Amino acid sequence: MTHYIIRRVLTSAVLMIIISMVTFGVFFMVPKLAGTNPAELYVGKQATPADVAATARKLGLDQPVTVQYARFAKGLVAGRDLDDGPNRTHCAAPCFGYSFRNDRPVWPLLLDRLPVTVSLAVGAAVLWLAGGVLAGVVSALRRGGPLDRTMMVLALAGVSLPVYFTGLLAQLVFVHTLHWLPGGEYVNLADDPAGWAAKLLLGWVTLALLYAAAYARLTRAQMLETVGEDYIRTARAKGLRERTVIGKHVMRSVLTPLVTIFGLDIGGLLGGAILTESVFGLPGIGRLSIDAVNTKDLPVVLGVTLFGALFIVLANFIVDLLYAVIDPRVRLG
Amino acid sequence: MATTNSPTTTGPLAQPGRLPQPSAFLDVRDLRVHFPTDDGVVKAVDGVSFTLERGRTLGIVGESGSGKSVTSLGILGLHRRGHTRISGEVWLDGEELVSAPPERVRRLRGRKMAMIFQDPLTAMHPYFTVGAQIVEAYRVHHRVSRAVARRRAVDLLGRVGIPQPARRVDDHPHQFSGGMRQRAMIAMALANDPDLLIADEPTTALDVTVQAQILDLIRDLQDEYRSAVLIITHDLGVVAELADDILVMYAGRCVEEGSAQTLFRRPEHPYTWGLLGSMPRVDRAARDRLVPIKGSPPSLINLPTGCAFHPRCPHQGRDGIPCRTEVPDLAQGSDHGVACHLPPTERRRTFAEDIAPAL
Amino acid sequence: MSTHTSPDRTTARPGTDELLRVTGLEKHFPITRGAFIRRTVGAVRAVDGVDLTVATGETLGLVGESGCGKSTTGRLISRLLRPTGGSIVFDGRDITDLSVRRMRPLRREIQMIFQDPYSSLNPRHTVGTIVGAPLRVQDIPTPHGVKRAVQELLELVGLSPEHYNRYPHEFSGGQRQRIGIARALALRPKLIVADEPVSALDVSIQAQVVNLLDDLQRELGLTYVFIAHDLSVVKHICDRVAVMYLGKVVEVAPRDALYATPLHPYTLALLSAVPVPDPDRRDRAQRERILLTGDVPSPVDPPSGCRFRTRCWKARERCERETPALRELAGGHLVACHFPVEDAERTPRGRIAAHLAAADVAPATTTPA
């Protein structure tokens, strides 16, 4: 088991390094391909070519990509000093870069936005897990019946309808027409729990609907497959109650693929739910990335991308560990 | 073993007529299990009757699709409710199960009647330890602590010949070899000292040396517990090893039944002859050719008219014998039941003169 | 590797043409570890020094329990796998290391029949396409067209020529196996390697296919390597039988000699374990049955010396030290054992003694890999 964990940690670390290299490479290439000089973005449109060149030199943007990456990597681990001319700024580790538009390092920017994204993702996850799995189980148990068919049609709709449609519709109905839910700004959980929940509720439900649909379908398919297994027949042959057969023996097998998907979904969401955050005006990481793209704030875009990748790699790692806990064949194999 | 009983009272010789008071430990009467499908009704079991006493072993022999496995699932009440039409009677120790509430049958399942399945790898839950699965089987029917049930599991594993049971109890099924898995499966079936043990192809997935070990184990355990054993198999060698009585099934019906000696020495149904002729034997000098049964088993949705075996039977179509039109009843002879239109004297003569010499 | 005897002695029938000679055949599947740098930490020694010869027109049976390497041996012979050691000489040509391209003309001559008639036929192709594929791939000239050739093949294996346009799912298991046989026969091979060809079939159907294989051999002069775990079927169909245990051949003999006077203790145990379809002989069979204890050891780390010694009631110190070579004890009867079974051990008394002795072998506690 220790061996297994060490191997997974190493794999994840290497994966992260490769991702950071590729991402950095892409962000190095993009301005070149677009025919713009990144230094122009910092000095503003009115700057003379000499100013641009000077800034580029100061920021190290004239250096080869390998050198730039080495500096970036050092910043991630140990922090770095940035010299943009008028002043020198220290960017503490982990330094994901420095946003000149916001005049702040990227890392605190991300940290500021993280609670919102976490609130949204976790709340939605609870809803979709409960709803999706329950719907899937019920559907599978009532296979072919009217309930099953209705749920599967709903699930199909849930998967197919985009967030900006369901989200905007919900917003229109519950916030603007019925006034059941408040509009306005996001509030912190610590400051006003009720306001926090009220503001997030529609986001949770909208996001959960999208995922719950997929989970319901997966759960149903997995259950139907498991119910036909020989070991389920064995469980019945032992004289177990039907609810034990389903709740323990069937669910145990159904959970395994769900854990994998769930880990990856949550990992992906923590990197920012761009559409949902935009639709509901939630200042999370997704919004941060949209704003950064709009203002061509490349360091932030790079930071958000890497941050998101980090979550996915981390989620993958946790899923692998969980898998070993759930499936003894993985642990010992 | 109850060798004093004569086959007429303990053999699988129940009359289809309804005796109100069953005397046998297991008495199956006119069991029918039908599955409606989009293509028609699958008559998997279509009127099977037999009896079985404690301490005796009945072998049900048949090929795939003969209904032998469905019969056992029907007895245990393991068919899919709502997707199955089941009729007839299953009397277990004086209690009728087909009409009993499902909850009542569940309480008997695993306690009074238990089952061993064919492939122990797929028949055990891959995510639970062997011990946990045995503990669970015991605790469904006994209100005892986990520790007590665990001691029982270790004890059972030792009894079925698992070395170091106290250590292996915490292993998962995939850590066991095929033979050990089947032993563990048997331990699980024995958890509640069942009176009726149903073994569905218990050795088909196993190698021959392991098969010998498992058959030996089943025999030993039966001697020890005096349970009734119902063994379902396609392998005539396995039934000959274990069974006191044999019932041959074809297309959902019983075509021949009798004691093992009778069935192997004086079989009277052409299908049984066909099975014997198809089987190469390790204990005899090699024959030049096997005598197979022509054709393939019929579809259970569209059974041939009359005797379901008639399209494959080399003896059908003799003068005045209604093989194609009438379903033959299981007629009881002195020691033997045969469902065939051929006159008994004719059958015996054919077997003695034409069939036996070629076996 | 160095334990096999001179190849001449493995030939069963002097004077007959030798079609296939396998010498010191090995297949080790590497076990690798490591996330980025794969390193080999061991090997599954699936086949570990097998010597066999097959004469033209005969049927050699290859028997043994699961994991003994019989199927791998079959795949090596038909070169679906590349051996990691030893040599295969087919019809005078060394085919051990032939590349896929250079093997192609030889594929016509060595064909395989598989166990599962369900999974070895492409469900989306018609029978005509399946059986005709080898003819098309190999560009075989067919005087009356491929269709006619396929229909003749279908008739040959007892199917109707009208089945040409049907799909595999429309056939029963036995018929599908016939389709597989027709496909194997399309190229008029010299050697057919049949891997458990009847194991998945019902008894009555099994006999039909066994008879068909018999007839085809007679009509077409085929040579078979017949791989099976069912000792009764092997006894019926084979001229000679090789018994394998844990990657090695432990005994080879003409059929009747092997079944009547097995020389290797493992063969003796194997034969005694076969259920006898005769209730009258049940008790005797049980008394004389040799029940091996424990499981087959792992092929990753096989026992030293004789591989069967951990379960053998006759094992002595020498068996641990020295790997027994395959040596000829009687005409064409070879055995790899330091202490072969003697006549006295085949008497009822001897068998009962063996039954008791085998039960006393301490089971090695092994965990399957």
Short mmCIF file of C-alpha atoms in Angstrom, two decimals, chain B residues 1 62-64 163-164 167-168 174-177 179-180 206-213 215-216 219 234-244 260-261 264-265 271 274-275 277-297 312, chain C residues 64-67 70 172 175 201-208 210-212 214-215 218 229-233 235-236 255-256 259 266 269-282 285-286 289-296 311 355 363-369:
data_model
loop_
_atom_site.label_atom_id
_atom_site.label_comp_id
_atom_site.label_asym_id
_atom_site.label_seq_id
_atom_site.Cartn_x
_atom_site.Cartn_y
_atom_site.Cartn_z
CA MET B 1 -26.80 -42.76 4.19
CA GLY B 62 -29.47 -32.06 -18.56
CA GLU B 63 -27.88 -29.91 -21.19
CA SER B 64 -28.05 -26.14 -21.40
CA PRO B 163 -5.53 -24.05 5.57
CA GLN B 164 -4.91 -21.39 8.24
CA ARG B 167 -5.74 -15.84 8.68
CA ARG B 168 -7.52 -16.53 5.40
CA HIS B 174 -9.54 -12.98 -5.54
CA GLN B 175 -6.77 -13.97 -3.15
CA PHE B 176 -8.08 -17.53 -3.10
CA SER B 177 -7.39 -20.12 -5.78
CA GLY B 179 -10.62 -24.62 -5.53
CA MET B 180 -10.37 -22.64 -2.32
CA LEU B 206 -12.78 -26.35 -11.75
CA ASP B 207 -9.86 -28.49 -12.85
CA VAL B 208 -10.27 -32.22 -12.58
CA THR B 209 -8.04 -32.70 -9.52
CA VAL B 210 -9.81 -29.85 -7.75
CA GLN B 211 -13.17 -31.26 -8.83
CA ALA B 212 -12.25 -34.52 -7.16
CA GLN B 213 -11.44 -32.63 -3.94
CA LEU B 215 -16.87 -33.79 -4.76
CA ASP B 216 -15.11 -35.55 -1.92
CA ARG B 219 -19.81 -36.25 0.11
CA HIS B 234 -24.48 -31.75 -17.28
CA ASP B 235 -21.71 -34.18 -16.36
CA LEU B 236 -22.85 -37.78 -16.11
CA GLY B 237 -19.58 -38.62 -14.37
CA VAL B 238 -20.32 -36.18 -11.56
CA VAL B 239 -23.85 -37.50 -10.94
CA ALA B 240 -22.59 -41.06 -11.04
CA GLU B 241 -20.11 -40.09 -8.32
CA LEU B 242 -22.57 -38.36 -6.05
CA ALA B 243 -26.20 -39.13 -6.71
CA ASP B 244 -28.40 -41.86 -5.27
CA ALA B 260 -28.41 -44.10 -10.25
CA GLN B 261 -27.85 -47.80 -10.79
CA PHE B 264 -26.80 -46.16 -15.85
CA ARG B 265 -27.49 -49.88 -16.16
CA TYR B 271 -32.36 -39.16 -24.88
CA GLY B 274 -28.01 -40.41 -26.57
CA LEU B 275 -26.25 -38.79 -23.62
CA GLY B 277 -23.50 -42.60 -26.36
CA SER B 278 -22.18 -39.07 -26.73
CA MET B 279 -19.86 -39.39 -23.81
CA PRO B 280 -16.31 -40.60 -24.31
CA ARG B 281 -15.14 -42.56 -21.29
CA VAL B 282 -11.83 -42.69 -19.59
CA ASP B 283 -12.63 -45.98 -17.88
CA ARG B 284 -13.21 -48.01 -21.02
CA ALA B 285 -11.18 -48.93 -24.10
CA ALA B 286 -11.54 -46.24 -26.72
CA ARG B 287 -14.42 -46.70 -29.13
CA ASP B 288 -14.04 -46.05 -32.80
CA ARG B 289 -16.80 -43.48 -32.91
CA LEU B 290 -19.09 -41.72 -30.51
CA VAL B 291 -22.83 -41.98 -31.12
CA PRO B 292 -24.03 -38.39 -30.88
CA ILE B 293 -27.58 -37.13 -30.79
CA LYS B 294 -28.36 -35.44 -34.09
CA GLY B 295 -29.48 -31.83 -34.22
CA SER B 296 -29.56 -29.33 -31.38
CA PRO B 297 -31.76 -28.74 -28.34
CA ARG B 312 -33.72 -35.71 -32.65
CA GLY C 64 -3.04 -30.51 -18.12
CA GLU C 65 -4.85 -28.26 -15.70
CA SER C 66 -5.40 -24.54 -16.08
CA GLY C 67 -2.13 -22.64 -15.95
CA LYS C 70 -0.89 -26.03 -22.78
CA SER C 172 -26.24 -22.81 -32.21
CA GLN C 175 -22.90 -25.05 -35.56
CA LEU C 201 -20.36 -27.42 -26.02
CA ASP C 202 -23.12 -29.58 -24.59
CA VAL C 203 -22.41 -33.28 -24.33
CA SER C 204 -24.55 -34.29 -27.29
CA ILE C 205 -23.11 -31.55 -29.48
CA GLN C 206 -19.60 -32.27 -28.29
CA ALA C 207 -19.84 -35.78 -29.68
CA GLN C 208 -20.95 -34.45 -33.08
CA VAL C 210 -15.54 -34.87 -32.08
CA ASN C 211 -16.81 -37.19 -34.79
CA LEU C 212 -16.50 -34.42 -37.35
CA ASP C 214 -12.29 -37.59 -36.74
CA ASP C 215 -13.88 -37.72 -40.17
CA ARG C 218 -9.42 -39.35 -42.20
CA HIS C 229 -8.45 -30.55 -20.08
CA ASP C 230 -11.05 -33.33 -20.54
CA LEU C 231 -9.14 -36.58 -20.30
CA SER C 232 -12.05 -38.63 -21.66
CA VAL C 233 -12.26 -36.64 -24.88
CA LYS C 235 -8.55 -40.51 -24.80
CA HIS C 236 -11.12 -40.81 -27.51
CA ARG C 255 -2.66 -43.12 -25.83
CA ASP C 256 -3.29 -46.63 -24.56
CA TYR C 259 -4.09 -44.41 -19.80
CA TYR C 266 0.89 -36.53 -11.59
CA ALA C 269 -3.40 -38.60 -9.87
CA LEU C 270 -4.99 -36.82 -12.82
CA LEU C 271 -6.47 -40.00 -14.25
CA SER C 272 -7.73 -41.18 -10.88
CA ALA C 273 -9.53 -37.86 -10.39
CA VAL C 274 -11.74 -38.23 -13.44
CA PRO C 275 -15.28 -39.02 -12.29
CA VAL C 276 -16.34 -42.47 -13.42
CA PRO C 277 -19.80 -42.58 -14.98
CA ASP C 278 -20.57 -45.89 -13.33
CA PRO C 279 -22.32 -45.83 -9.96
CA ASP C 280 -21.32 -49.43 -9.29
CA ARG C 281 -17.65 -48.53 -9.28
CA ARG C 282 -18.14 -45.39 -7.27
CA ALA C 285 -12.98 -45.25 -7.44
CA GLN C 286 -13.21 -43.14 -4.29
CA ARG C 289 -8.59 -41.76 -5.90
CA ILE C 290 -5.46 -39.74 -5.36
CA LEU C 291 -6.55 -36.37 -4.03
CA LEU C 292 -3.74 -33.89 -4.44
CA THR C 293 -3.46 -31.39 -1.63
CA GLY C 294 -3.01 -27.68 -2.11
CA ASP C 295 -2.85 -25.78 -5.35
CA VAL C 296 -0.59 -25.61 -8.36
CA ARG C 311 2.28 -32.09 -4.10
CA HIS C 355 -4.61 -42.45 -1.91
CA PRO C 363 -0.41 -28.62 1.63
CA ALA C 364 1.86 -25.76 0.66
CA THR C 365 0.08 -22.53 1.46
CA THR C 366 0.23 -20.61 -1.72
CA THR C 367 -1.53 -17.52 -2.83
CA PRO C 368 -2.27 -17.27 -6.51
CA ALA C 369 -0.60 -14.38 -8.25
#
